[in-house]
Structure formats: C-alpha cells, structure tokens
C-alpha cells in the first residue's frame, strides 16, 4: 500500500476512534444527568408526599379523635395555626399497642402511595436512662436511689427532673436537677407495708427550652418478685382524652388510676366501667397514665402515654432502599422528632 494511503487510513481510523470516544463520553454524561434528574424528581416527589402527610389534616379532619379510618391520611392538628403541629390522636393511632391503631394496609391505602413502602417513627427529643443504684432499709421503710442520665442528639445535657413513684396504694413525688454532664439522682422512701411491684415515672425538661420535655418509666420490685412486663394484664388505649382499659384476665380488679405530666398529677376519674377521663394539663409535656390493680390477689402497676409515643409504624426497610425525611414537630406543646421513610419509586 502506498505511504499516502497508509497515512490516510490511520488518519481516518483516528477520527473514527475520537468520534466513538466522544459519543461514548456524551452518552455517559447524558445517562449520568438523566439518572441525577430521576433521583432529583424522585426526591421531590417523595418530599411532597412527606410534606402533605405532615401539613394536611387528612379526611375527615377529625379522623384521629373519632377513631375512624381516614380516606386521606394526614397527621396535622386541625385546630392549630402552627406549621408542623400534629394531632395527638392521629399520632397515637399509629402505635400498634393502641386498640384504635390503624393497620399498615389502612394507612398505606389512605396515603395513596401506589405500592411505595412507608415507615413512620416518632421519638422524644431527650433520651433518659434510669438505673437503680442503691437500696437500704430504714425502719418500716425502704429507700431506693436512682441514677438518671439525660442526653440529646449532641450528647449529655442538663435538665430538671420531676419523678413519681407509684405502688399499689401510694404515690410519691420527687424532684431534682442533673449536672451539666446530664446525670442526676433521686431517692424515694416506700413503706414496707406497700410491698409489691412499683413504677418510677421520670420526666426530664431541658433547661434551655421547656418544650423539650420527655418521659421514661422504670418498673422495679419492692420487697416482692419482679414485675411482669407492661401490658401483661391490661390493654390501655388513650383516644380523644379518654383512656380505655381492657382487662386481659377475668380476675383483674382496677384499684386506682393516675395521670402525670412534668408539672401536674391527678387521679383519673372513671366515666364507665372501662373508661377514664384524661385531664388536659396546661403543660408542655406528655402525659403518663398509670393504673394500679390486682389480678386475683397479685398486685401490678401498668401504664401508657398520651400521646402514645415513642412509636415505630410500618415497614422496617430491611435490605431495601429507604428515603428519609426528618421533621421537628409539636404535639400538645412538646417537641418530638418525626421520621418519615419511603421505599423506592417504581418507574
């Protein structure tokens, strides 16, 4: 082949190679852009769904307090003028321990998600850890000392503590503060004659914002065998400022009912054989509802919270794609962390 033909051949080959490389590069860039646009569109689509769930009251607007299945799912409080304030009963209806809870199928259908997996988690802004650190006999009483640690997302935090100890026939209130390291101690004395299971209810309030108020419970034995797990003897379901009590055994007899918040405590007033009115405390705090009772002759103390938080509802997304949107929300004056999770969008 003449030299000029060889040169022409290699020149043409080089041009073709450059063109192919440019085409491949352009195709790769376009695909990356299309993928990025699809991801952006998916994120916007799911974010709009999340915003709707948080800011819409749903249909009907009172589906939470009415205990009905909504035709359109929305969690906002219809009587609030604040953005991201959620309805106490709509949130409580997502706790599967509540007898008024929605099923996953009902929530997914009313949210109109078109086969997109849904997960809803609501947690408190403070974490409280309680440890029984000491006990001693004092004549006809026994003293118990508890170590209480309080932290937030950034680490330990100082807080004021309000605590209540409930036995079968007594209630004691104790208050204290934590150190800057988030650790505090309380000591309570219980009459030996009140032997049986006891329940410590701890409220912690951040010193920098009273809307950041959380609770924790700690069951312990007072001169008796270890308490049974919560909800062993009773089903406790708060809805529309009413506590419904379902007895799990025929020999259960309810003796006392109490409501506690950070700043207030009250006896529960019976409105029927199985319901109690929940007092509406003017307090930026969850309310813990406690029932003391006996099963035959065995005393027990069980509890629930209103709103029914913390809770995890829906899909756990094990080995599946998860798109997460996090909100700080108000429920009855207290702040909580709401996490909405969605699965992949089928194109």
Coordinates of C-alpha atoms in Angstrom, one line a residue:
X1 CA 0.0 0.0 0.0
X2 CA 1.4 3.4 -0.9
X3 CA 2.6 5.5 2.0
X4 CA -0.1 8.2 1.4
X5 CA -2.8 5.5 1.6
X6 CA -1.4 4.2 4.9
X7 CA -1.4 7.7 6.3
X8 CA -4.9 8.3 5.1
X9 CA -6.1 5.0 6.7
X10 CA -4.6 5.8 10.1
X11 CA -5.9 9.4 10.0
X12 CA -9.4 8.1 9.2
X13 CA -9.1 5.5 11.9
X14 CA -8.0 8.1 14.4
X15 CA -11.0 10.3 13.6
X16 CA -13.4 7.4 13.9
X17 CA -11.9 6.4 17.3
X18 CA -12.1 10.0 18.6
X19 CA -15.7 10.2 17.4
X20 CA -16.6 6.9 19.1
X21 CA -14.9 8.1 22.3
X22 CA -16.7 11.4 22.2
X23 CA -20.0 9.7 21.6
X24 CA -19.4 7.2 24.4
X25 CA -18.4 10.1 26.7
X26 CA -21.5 12.1 25.7
X27 CA -23.7 9.1 26.2
X28 CA -22.2 8.5 29.7
X29 CA -22.7 12.2 30.6
X30 CA -26.3 12.2 29.4
X31 CA -27.0 9.0 31.3
X32 CA -25.5 10.4 34.5
X33 CA -27.6 13.6 34.0
X34 CA -30.7 11.5 33.4
X35 CA -30.1 9.4 36.5
X36 CA -29.4 12.6 38.5
X37 CA -32.7 14.1 37.2
X38 CA -34.6 11.0 38.0
X39 CA -33.1 10.9 41.5
X40 CA -34.0 14.6 41.9
X41 CA -37.5 14.1 40.6
X42 CA -37.9 11.1 42.9
X43 CA -36.7 13.1 45.9
X44 CA -39.1 16.0 45.1
X45 CA -41.9 13.6 44.6
X46 CA -41.3 11.8 48.0
X47 CA -40.7 15.1 49.7
X48 CA -44.1 16.4 48.5
X49 CA -45.7 13.3 49.9
X50 CA -43.9 13.8 53.3
X51 CA -45.0 17.5 53.4
X52 CA -48.6 16.5 52.7
X53 CA -48.6 13.9 55.5
X54 CA -47.2 16.5 58.0
X55 CA -49.2 19.6 57.0
X56 CA -52.5 18.0 55.9
X57 CA -55.3 17.2 58.4
X58 CA -56.5 14.3 56.3
X59 CA -60.1 13.4 55.6
X60 CA -62.2 13.7 57.7
X61 CA -60.2 16.3 59.6
X62 CA -61.1 14.7 62.9
X63 CA -60.4 11.1 61.9
X64 CA -58.0 10.7 64.8
X65 CA -60.3 11.7 67.7
X66 CA -63.2 9.9 66.0
X67 CA -61.2 6.6 65.8
X68 CA -62.1 6.1 62.2
X69 CA -60.0 5.1 59.2
X70 CA -59.2 8.2 57.1
X71 CA -60.0 8.3 53.4
X72 CA -56.9 10.6 53.0
X73 CA -54.1 10.3 55.5
X74 CA -52.8 13.5 57.2
X75 CA -51.4 14.0 60.6
X76 CA -51.7 17.7 61.2
X77 CA -53.8 19.2 64.1
X78 CA -56.9 20.9 62.5
X79 CA -57.1 23.3 65.4
X80 CA -53.5 24.6 65.3
X81 CA -52.2 27.6 63.5
X82 CA -48.6 26.4 63.8
X83 CA -46.7 24.6 61.0
X84 CA -45.8 21.0 61.8
X85 CA -48.1 20.7 64.8
X86 CA -49.5 17.2 64.8
X87 CA -52.8 15.9 66.2
X88 CA -52.3 13.9 69.4
X89 CA -54.9 11.2 68.4
X90 CA -53.7 10.8 64.9
X91 CA -50.2 10.1 66.2
X92 CA -51.5 7.8 68.8
X93 CA -53.4 5.8 66.2
X94 CA -50.0 4.8 64.7
X95 CA -49.0 2.9 67.9
X96 CA -49.8 -0.8 67.4
X97 CA -50.3 -1.3 71.2
X98 CA -53.3 1.1 71.0
X99 CA -56.6 -0.7 70.2
X100 CA -57.6 2.2 67.9
X101 CA -54.4 1.8 65.8
X102 CA -54.5 1.9 62.0
X103 CA -53.3 -1.2 60.2
X104 CA -50.4 -0.8 57.7
X105 CA -52.8 -1.6 54.9
X106 CA -55.2 1.1 56.0
X107 CA -52.5 3.8 56.4
X108 CA -50.9 2.9 53.1
X109 CA -54.2 2.9 51.2
X110 CA -55.3 6.3 52.7
X111 CA -51.9 7.8 52.0
X112 CA -52.3 6.7 48.3
X113 CA -48.7 5.6 48.0
X114 CA -49.1 3.3 45.0
X115 CA -47.1 0.4 46.4
X116 CA -44.3 2.7 47.9
X117 CA -43.3 1.3 51.3
X118 CA -44.0 3.6 54.3
X119 CA -42.4 3.9 57.7
X120 CA -43.3 6.4 60.4
X121 CA -41.2 6.9 63.6
X122 CA -41.9 9.4 66.4
X123 CA -39.3 9.8 69.2
X124 CA -38.7 12.1 72.0
X125 CA -36.1 14.9 71.9
X126 CA -34.4 13.7 75.0
X127 CA -33.1 10.2 75.9
X128 CA -33.5 9.2 79.6
X129 CA -31.7 6.2 81.2
X130 CA -32.6 5.1 84.7
X131 CA -30.6 2.8 86.9
X132 CA -31.3 1.6 90.4
X133 CA -28.0 2.4 92.1
X134 CA -28.8 1.6 95.8
X135 CA -31.4 0.5 98.3
X136 CA -31.5 0.3 102.1
X137 CA -33.9 -0.5 105.0
X138 CA -34.9 2.4 107.2
X139 CA -37.2 1.0 109.9
X140 CA -40.6 0.4 108.4
X141 CA -39.5 1.9 105.1
X142 CA -37.1 1.0 102.3
X143 CA -35.1 3.8 100.5
X144 CA -34.3 3.5 96.8
X145 CA -31.8 5.7 95.0
X146 CA -31.9 6.0 91.2
X147 CA -29.3 7.4 88.8
X148 CA -30.9 9.3 85.9
X149 CA -28.9 10.2 82.8
X150 CA -30.3 12.6 80.2
X151 CA -29.0 13.3 76.7
X152 CA -30.0 14.8 73.4
X153 CA -28.7 14.2 69.9
X154 CA -25.5 16.2 70.5
X155 CA -24.7 14.4 73.8
X156 CA -25.4 14.7 77.6
X157 CA -27.5 17.8 78.6
X158 CA -28.6 19.4 81.8
X159 CA -32.2 19.0 82.7
X160 CA -34.7 19.4 85.6
X161 CA -36.3 16.2 86.8
X162 CA -39.8 15.6 88.1
X163 CA -40.4 12.0 89.2
X164 CA -43.3 10.0 90.6
X165 CA -43.2 6.5 92.3
X166 CA -46.4 4.5 92.2
X167 CA -47.2 1.4 94.2
X168 CA -50.5 -0.5 94.6
X169 CA -51.7 2.0 97.2
X170 CA -49.3 5.0 97.2
X171 CA -47.8 7.8 95.1
X172 CA -44.6 9.8 95.9
X173 CA -43.3 12.8 94.1
X174 CA -39.6 13.8 93.9
X175 CA -37.7 16.5 92.0
X176 CA -34.1 17.3 91.3
X177 CA -31.8 18.5 88.6
X178 CA -29.0 16.9 86.6
X179 CA -25.4 18.1 86.4
X180 CA -24.0 19.7 83.2
X181 CA -23.0 16.1 82.4
X182 CA -26.6 15.2 82.3
X183 CA -26.6 13.0 85.5
X184 CA -28.8 13.3 88.5
X185 CA -30.0 11.3 91.5
X186 CA -33.3 10.9 93.3
X187 CA -34.1 8.9 96.4
X188 CA -37.6 7.7 97.4
X189 CA -38.8 6.0 100.6
X190 CA -41.6 3.5 100.4
X191 CA -43.4 1.9 103.3
X192 CA -42.6 -1.8 103.6
X193 CA -46.3 -2.5 104.0
X194 CA -46.8 -1.3 100.4
X195 CA -44.8 -4.3 99.1
X196 CA -45.3 -5.3 95.5
X197 CA -44.4 -4.0 92.1
X198 CA -43.6 -0.3 91.8
X199 CA -43.3 2.1 88.9
X200 CA -40.9 5.1 88.7
X201 CA -42.1 7.7 86.2
X202 CA -39.3 10.2 85.2
X203 CA -39.9 13.5 83.4
X204 CA -36.9 15.5 82.2
X205 CA -37.1 19.0 80.9
X206 CA -34.3 20.7 79.1
X207 CA -33.1 23.8 80.9
X208 CA -32.9 25.8 77.6
X209 CA -36.4 25.1 76.2
X210 CA -39.4 23.8 78.2
X211 CA -40.9 22.4 75.1
X212 CA -38.2 19.8 75.1
X213 CA -39.7 17.5 77.8
X214 CA -39.6 13.7 77.8
X215 CA -40.5 10.8 80.0
X216 CA -39.3 7.4 80.9
X217 CA -40.6 4.6 83.1
X218 CA -38.8 2.1 85.3
X219 CA -40.5 -0.9 86.9
X220 CA -39.0 -2.4 90.0
X221 CA -39.8 -4.9 92.8
X222 CA -40.5 -3.5 96.3
X223 CA -40.0 -6.4 98.7
X224 CA -41.6 -8.7 96.1
X225 CA -41.0 -10.7 93.0
X226 CA -40.0 -9.0 89.7
X227 CA -42.9 -7.2 88.0
X228 CA -44.5 -8.7 84.9
X229 CA -43.9 -6.8 81.5
X230 CA -46.2 -3.9 80.8
X231 CA -49.5 -4.7 79.1
X232 CA -49.5 -8.2 80.6
X233 CA -52.8 -7.7 82.5
X234 CA -54.3 -4.7 80.8
X235 CA -54.7 -3.1 77.4
X236 CA -54.5 0.7 77.8
X237 CA -55.6 2.8 74.8
X238 CA -55.9 6.6 75.0
X239 CA -58.1 8.4 72.5
X240 CA -59.9 11.7 72.5
X241 CA -58.9 12.5 76.1
X242 CA -60.4 9.1 77.2
X243 CA -58.4 6.1 78.5
X244 CA -60.0 2.8 77.6
X245 CA -59.0 -0.1 79.9
X246 CA -59.3 -3.7 78.6
X247 CA -58.8 -6.4 81.2
X248 CA -56.8 -9.4 79.8
X249 CA -57.8 -11.8 82.6
X250 CA -61.2 -12.3 84.3
X251 CA -59.9 -11.8 87.9
X252 CA -58.4 -8.4 87.3
X253 CA -59.7 -5.6 89.5
X254 CA -58.6 -2.0 88.9
X255 CA -58.0 -0.1 92.1
X256 CA -56.5 3.3 91.2
X257 CA -55.8 5.4 88.1
X258 CA -53.4 8.3 87.8
X259 CA -52.3 10.9 85.3
X260 CA -48.8 12.5 85.5
X261 CA -47.1 15.3 83.5
X262 CA -43.9 17.2 84.2
X263 CA -45.8 19.8 86.3
X264 CA -49.0 18.1 87.3
X265 CA -50.5 14.9 88.8
X266 CA -54.1 13.9 89.1
X267 CA -56.3 10.9 89.9
X268 CA -58.2 9.5 86.9
X269 CA -62.0 9.9 87.0
X270 CA -64.0 6.9 85.9
X271 CA -66.6 7.6 83.2
X272 CA -67.7 4.0 82.8
X273 CA -66.7 0.5 83.8
X274 CA -63.8 0.5 81.4
X275 CA -63.0 4.2 80.6
X276 CA -61.4 7.1 82.4
X277 CA -61.3 10.8 81.6
X278 CA -57.8 12.1 80.8
X279 CA -57.2 15.5 82.4
X280 CA -56.0 18.2 80.0
X281 CA -52.9 19.6 81.8
X282 CA -51.7 23.0 80.6
X283 CA -48.1 21.8 80.4
X284 CA -45.6 21.3 77.5
X285 CA -45.3 17.7 78.4
X286 CA -46.5 14.2 77.5
X287 CA -49.0 12.6 80.0
X288 CA -48.2 9.2 81.5
X289 CA -51.3 7.3 82.6
X290 CA -50.9 4.7 85.3
X291 CA -53.3 2.0 86.6
X292 CA -52.7 0.1 89.8
X293 CA -54.7 -3.1 90.1
X294 CA -54.7 -6.8 91.2
X295 CA -55.0 -10.0 89.3
X296 CA -56.8 -12.2 91.8
X297 CA -54.6 -11.3 94.8
X298 CA -51.4 -10.3 92.8
X299 CA -50.9 -6.6 92.6
X300 CA -49.5 -4.9 89.5
X301 CA -48.9 -1.5 88.0
X302 CA -49.2 -0.8 84.3
X303 CA -49.0 2.4 82.2
X304 CA -49.3 4.1 78.8
X305 CA -48.6 7.5 77.5
X306 CA -50.6 10.2 75.8
X307 CA -49.6 10.9 73.0
X308 CA -48.7 7.2 72.6
X309 CA -45.0 7.9 71.9
X310 CA -42.4 6.6 71.1
X311 CA -43.6 4.6 68.2
X312 CA -42.4 2.8 65.0
X313 CA -45.1 2.2 62.4
X314 CA -44.9 0.4 59.0
X315 CA -42.1 -1.0 57.1
X316 CA -38.7 -1.7 58.6
X317 CA -36.9 -1.5 55.2
X318 CA -34.6 -4.4 55.9
X319 CA -32.4 -4.9 52.9
X320 CA -34.4 -2.3 50.9
X321 CA -33.9 1.2 49.7
X322 CA -35.0 3.9 52.2
X323 CA -35.6 7.6 51.5
X324 CA -35.8 9.5 54.8
X325 CA -37.3 12.9 55.7
X326 CA -36.9 14.2 59.3
X327 CA -39.1 16.9 61.0
X328 CA -39.2 18.5 64.4
X329 CA -42.9 18.6 65.3
X330 CA -45.1 19.8 68.1
X331 CA -47.7 17.6 69.8
X332 CA -49.6 19.3 72.6
X333 CA -46.9 21.8 73.2
X334 CA -43.9 19.4 73.4
X335 CA -41.3 18.8 70.7
X336 CA -40.7 15.5 69.0
X337 CA -38.7 14.0 66.2
X338 CA -40.8 12.7 63.3
X339 CA -39.0 10.4 60.7
X340 CA -40.9 9.6 57.5
X341 CA -39.4 6.8 55.4
X342 CA -40.3 5.8 51.9
X343 CA -39.3 2.9 49.7
X344 CA -38.2 3.1 46.1
X345 CA -40.4 4.6 43.5
X346 CA -41.2 2.2 40.7
X347 CA -40.6 4.0 37.4

